[in-house]
Short mmCIF file of C-alpha atoms in Angstrom, two decimals:
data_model
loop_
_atom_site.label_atom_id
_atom_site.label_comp_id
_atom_site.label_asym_id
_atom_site.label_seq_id
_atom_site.Cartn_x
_atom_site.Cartn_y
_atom_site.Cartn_z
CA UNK A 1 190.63 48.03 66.65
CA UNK A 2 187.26 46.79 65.79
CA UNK A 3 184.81 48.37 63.61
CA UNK A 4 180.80 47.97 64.19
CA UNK A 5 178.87 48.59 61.16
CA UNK A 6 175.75 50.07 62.27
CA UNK A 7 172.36 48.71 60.27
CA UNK A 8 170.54 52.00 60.76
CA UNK A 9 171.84 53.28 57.47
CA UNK A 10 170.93 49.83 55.73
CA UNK A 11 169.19 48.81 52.73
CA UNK A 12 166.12 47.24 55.30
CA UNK A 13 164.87 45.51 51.66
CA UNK A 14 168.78 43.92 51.77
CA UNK A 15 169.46 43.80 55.02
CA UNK A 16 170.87 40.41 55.23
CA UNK A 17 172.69 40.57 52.26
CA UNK A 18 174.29 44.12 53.10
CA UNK A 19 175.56 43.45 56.85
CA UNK A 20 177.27 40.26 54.87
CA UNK A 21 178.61 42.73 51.99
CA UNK A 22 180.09 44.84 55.31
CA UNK A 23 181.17 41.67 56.88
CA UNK A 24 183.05 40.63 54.14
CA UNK A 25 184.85 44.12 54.08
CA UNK A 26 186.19 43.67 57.33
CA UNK A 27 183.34 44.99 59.73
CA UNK A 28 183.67 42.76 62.87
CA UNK A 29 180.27 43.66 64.87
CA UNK A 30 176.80 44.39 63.94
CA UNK A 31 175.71 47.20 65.78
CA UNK A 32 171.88 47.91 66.40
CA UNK A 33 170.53 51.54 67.46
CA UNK A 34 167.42 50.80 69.28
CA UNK A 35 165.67 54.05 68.99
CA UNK A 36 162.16 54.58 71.01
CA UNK A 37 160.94 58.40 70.07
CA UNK A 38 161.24 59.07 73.88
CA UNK A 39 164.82 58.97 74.52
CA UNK A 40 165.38 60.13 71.17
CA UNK A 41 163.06 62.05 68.31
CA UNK A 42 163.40 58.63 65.63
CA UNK A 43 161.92 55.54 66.11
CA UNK A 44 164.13 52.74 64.74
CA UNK A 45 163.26 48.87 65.24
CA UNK A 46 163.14 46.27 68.37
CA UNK A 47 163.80 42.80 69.30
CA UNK A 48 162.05 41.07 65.95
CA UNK A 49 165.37 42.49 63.97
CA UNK A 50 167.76 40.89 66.05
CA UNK A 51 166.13 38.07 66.62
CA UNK A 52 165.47 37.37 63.08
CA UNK A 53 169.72 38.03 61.93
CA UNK A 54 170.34 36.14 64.91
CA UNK A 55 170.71 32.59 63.33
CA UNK A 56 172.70 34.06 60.17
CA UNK A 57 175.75 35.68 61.49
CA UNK A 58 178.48 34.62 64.45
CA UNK A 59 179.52 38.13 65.01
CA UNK A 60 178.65 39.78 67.78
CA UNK A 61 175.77 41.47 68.33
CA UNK A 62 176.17 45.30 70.02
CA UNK A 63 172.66 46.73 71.10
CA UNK A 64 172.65 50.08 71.97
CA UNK A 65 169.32 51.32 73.68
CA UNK A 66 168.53 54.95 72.77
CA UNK A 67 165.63 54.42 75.17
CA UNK A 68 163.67 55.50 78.03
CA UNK A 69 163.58 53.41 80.99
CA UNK A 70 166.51 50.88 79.36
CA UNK A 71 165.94 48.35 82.29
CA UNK A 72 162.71 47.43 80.94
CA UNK A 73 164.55 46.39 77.42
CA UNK A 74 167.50 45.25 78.31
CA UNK A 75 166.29 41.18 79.41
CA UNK A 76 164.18 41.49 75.71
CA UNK A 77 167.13 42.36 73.70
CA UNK A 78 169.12 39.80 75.58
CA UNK A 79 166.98 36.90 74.98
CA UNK A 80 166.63 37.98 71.30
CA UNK A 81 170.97 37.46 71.01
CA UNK A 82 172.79 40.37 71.87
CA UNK A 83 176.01 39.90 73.11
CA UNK A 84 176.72 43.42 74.42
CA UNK A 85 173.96 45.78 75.67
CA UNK A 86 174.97 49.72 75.79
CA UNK A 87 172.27 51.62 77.80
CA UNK A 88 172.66 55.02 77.90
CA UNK A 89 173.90 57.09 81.42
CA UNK A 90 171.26 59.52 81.57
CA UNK A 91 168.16 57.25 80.78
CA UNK A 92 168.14 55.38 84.03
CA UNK A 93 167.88 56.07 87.50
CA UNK A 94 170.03 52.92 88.33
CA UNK A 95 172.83 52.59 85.97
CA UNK A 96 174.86 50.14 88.27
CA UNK A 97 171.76 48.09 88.64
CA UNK A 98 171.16 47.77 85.18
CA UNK A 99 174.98 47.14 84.84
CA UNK A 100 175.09 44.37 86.93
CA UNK A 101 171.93 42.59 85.66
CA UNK A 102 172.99 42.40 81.74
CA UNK A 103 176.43 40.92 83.30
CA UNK A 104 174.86 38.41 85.66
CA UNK A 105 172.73 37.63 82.55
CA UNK A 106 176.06 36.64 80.86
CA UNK A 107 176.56 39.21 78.39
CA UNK A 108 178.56 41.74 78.51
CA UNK A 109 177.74 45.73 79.48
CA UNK A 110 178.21 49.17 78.10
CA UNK A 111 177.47 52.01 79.39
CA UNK A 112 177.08 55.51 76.53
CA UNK A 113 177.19 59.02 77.58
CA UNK A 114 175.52 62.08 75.32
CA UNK A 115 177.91 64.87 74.27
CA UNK A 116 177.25 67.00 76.85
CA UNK A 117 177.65 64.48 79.53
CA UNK A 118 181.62 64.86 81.08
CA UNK A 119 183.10 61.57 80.93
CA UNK A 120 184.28 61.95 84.76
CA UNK A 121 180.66 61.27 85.62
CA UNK A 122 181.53 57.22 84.74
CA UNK A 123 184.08 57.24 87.18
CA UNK A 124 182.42 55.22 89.71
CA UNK A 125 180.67 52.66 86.70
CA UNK A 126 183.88 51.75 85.07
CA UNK A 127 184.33 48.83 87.20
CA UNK A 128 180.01 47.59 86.71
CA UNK A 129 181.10 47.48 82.89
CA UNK A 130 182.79 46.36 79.83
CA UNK A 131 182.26 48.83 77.38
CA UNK A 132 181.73 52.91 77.67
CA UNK A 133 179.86 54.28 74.58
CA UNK A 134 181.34 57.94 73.53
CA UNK A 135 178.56 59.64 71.43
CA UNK A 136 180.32 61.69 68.78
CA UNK A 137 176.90 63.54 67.39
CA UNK A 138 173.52 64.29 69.69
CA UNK A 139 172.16 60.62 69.64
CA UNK A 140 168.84 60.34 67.11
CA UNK A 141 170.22 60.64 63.33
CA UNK A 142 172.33 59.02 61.13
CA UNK A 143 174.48 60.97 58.66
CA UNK A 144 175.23 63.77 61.10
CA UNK A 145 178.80 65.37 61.44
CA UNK A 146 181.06 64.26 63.49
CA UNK A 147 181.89 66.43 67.10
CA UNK A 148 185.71 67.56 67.16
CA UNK A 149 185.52 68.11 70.78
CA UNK A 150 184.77 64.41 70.91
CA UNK A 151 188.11 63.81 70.51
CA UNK A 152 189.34 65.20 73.68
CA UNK A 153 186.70 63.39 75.41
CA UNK A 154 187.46 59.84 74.26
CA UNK A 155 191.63 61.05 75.86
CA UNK A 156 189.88 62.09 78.96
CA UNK A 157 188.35 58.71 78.91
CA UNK A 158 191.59 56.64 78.16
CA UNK A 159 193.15 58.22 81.22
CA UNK A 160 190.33 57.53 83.15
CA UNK A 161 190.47 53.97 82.24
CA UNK A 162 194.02 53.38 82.42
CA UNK A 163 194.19 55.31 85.72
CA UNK A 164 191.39 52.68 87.30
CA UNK A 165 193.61 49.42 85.76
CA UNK A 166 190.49 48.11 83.92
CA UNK A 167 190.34 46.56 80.76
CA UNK A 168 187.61 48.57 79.43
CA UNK A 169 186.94 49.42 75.93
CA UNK A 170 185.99 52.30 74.44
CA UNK A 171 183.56 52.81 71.72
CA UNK A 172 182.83 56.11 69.43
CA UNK A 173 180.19 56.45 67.35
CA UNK A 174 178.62 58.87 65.59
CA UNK A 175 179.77 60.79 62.28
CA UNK A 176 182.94 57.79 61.78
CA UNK A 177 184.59 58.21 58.40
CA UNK A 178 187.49 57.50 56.48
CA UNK A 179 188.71 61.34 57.28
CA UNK A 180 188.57 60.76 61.14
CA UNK A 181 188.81 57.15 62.03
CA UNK A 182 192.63 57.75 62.48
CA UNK A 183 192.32 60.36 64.94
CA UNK A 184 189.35 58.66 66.75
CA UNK A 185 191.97 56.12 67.03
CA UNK A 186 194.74 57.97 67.86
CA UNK A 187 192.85 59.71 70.82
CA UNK A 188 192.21 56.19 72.42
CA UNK A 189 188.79 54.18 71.05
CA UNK A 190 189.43 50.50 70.63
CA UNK A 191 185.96 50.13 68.69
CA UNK A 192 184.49 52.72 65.72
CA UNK A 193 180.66 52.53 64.75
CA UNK A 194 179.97 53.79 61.29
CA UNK A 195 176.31 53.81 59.63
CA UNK A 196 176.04 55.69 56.78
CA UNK A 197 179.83 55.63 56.32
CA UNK A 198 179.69 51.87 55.49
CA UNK A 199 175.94 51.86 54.14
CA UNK A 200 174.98 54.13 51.65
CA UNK A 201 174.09 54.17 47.61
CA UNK A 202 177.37 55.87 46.49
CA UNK A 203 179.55 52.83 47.27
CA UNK A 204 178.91 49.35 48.35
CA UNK A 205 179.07 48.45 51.95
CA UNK A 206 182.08 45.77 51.04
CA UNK A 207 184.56 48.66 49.65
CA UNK A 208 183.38 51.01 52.54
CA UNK A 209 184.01 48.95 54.92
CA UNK A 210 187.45 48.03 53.51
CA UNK A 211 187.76 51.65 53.58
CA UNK A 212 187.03 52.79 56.67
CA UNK A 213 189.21 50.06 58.26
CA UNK A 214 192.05 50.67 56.74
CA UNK A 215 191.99 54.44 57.59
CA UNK A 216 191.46 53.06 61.08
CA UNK A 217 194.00 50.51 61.49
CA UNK A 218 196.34 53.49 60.98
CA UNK A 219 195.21 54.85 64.26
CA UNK A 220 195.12 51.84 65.96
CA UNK A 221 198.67 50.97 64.95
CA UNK A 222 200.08 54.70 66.49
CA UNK A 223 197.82 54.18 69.75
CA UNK A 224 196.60 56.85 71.59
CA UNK A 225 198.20 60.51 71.48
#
């Protein structure tokens, strides 16, 4: 199990210094949500933030574009250091292109789907990529509740994956907390996003972290259900 602490819920004054704090606490990506105010209402940052943490951390880097037209990103982000690039299934026309570009660039690809998007739809994809992106919350917001039915989705998924023989992971994010990261687990995701679970004022992104990963590992230990 891996856990991704996503920087949209950081300290932007402390950035550095927090994604270290949630490092420290056992957070083994950094996970950026590329918002445009096309794809999605927010607007969030671009290539100049991962470019500039670049040179201070050795952990991955997971980009998720929550953006229009995600081919015309995806080479920017790339060059700037990500390591994975999640673009999501209904903002291109050409998901297998895109797919197969970010993996002939050498890094590896993920693919996310919206909540109302049926996981079956990947069916043909799973093979283009490394990664499939469950959304547990409409895509936009941090802070927002996490999607029981998500759950049942992220099974689907599993069976999906296992059925096809590919070593694909599967990544949830959206509303991850101490409360749920065990089932999230449990129901088959390999990798857990959390935002404002890890970064917020009421606790310090160290002890959250620790937190949320050991509620996880729990999960992870079962396997799926």
């Amino acid at each position: 199990m891996k856990l991704a602490a996503s920087i949209l819920s950081a300290d932007f004054g402390r950035l550095e210094e927090q994604v270290r704090e949630a490092i420290a606490g056992g957070c083994d990506w950094v996970h950026f949500d590329v918002m445009d105010g096309l794809f999605v209402p927010q607007i969030s940052f671009g290539v100049p933030i991962v470019a500039s943490l670049r040179p201070r951390f050795d952990q991955p880097f997971d980009v998720h574009l929550m953006v229009k037209r995600p081919e015309s990103q995806a080479e920017k982000f790339i060059e700037a250091g990500a390591d994975l690039v999640t673009f999501h299934w209904e903002a291109t026309a050409h998901p297998h292109r895109l797919a197969r570009l970010i993996r002939e660039s050498g890094r590896r690809a993920g693919i996310a789907i919206n909540p109302g998007t049926p996981v079956e739809i990947l069916t043909d994809l799973l093979e283009e990529v490394d990664v499939v992106l469950v959304m547990s919350v409409d895509p936009g917001y941090a802070g927002q509740a996490f999607l029981p039915r998500s759950l049942g989705r992220v099974r689907r998924l599993r069976r999906l994956i296992e059925n096809a023989g590919l070593p694909v992971e599967i990544e949830v994010d959206g509303g991850i907390n101490p409360t749920n990261a065990r089932s999230v687990c449990e129901a088959g995701a390999d990798i857990l996003v959390a935002a404002s679970a890890i970064f917020n004022p009421r606790i310090s992104p160290r002890t959250a972290a620790q937190q949320l990963k050991v509620a996880a590992y729990a999960g992870a230990v079962l396997g799926p259900s």
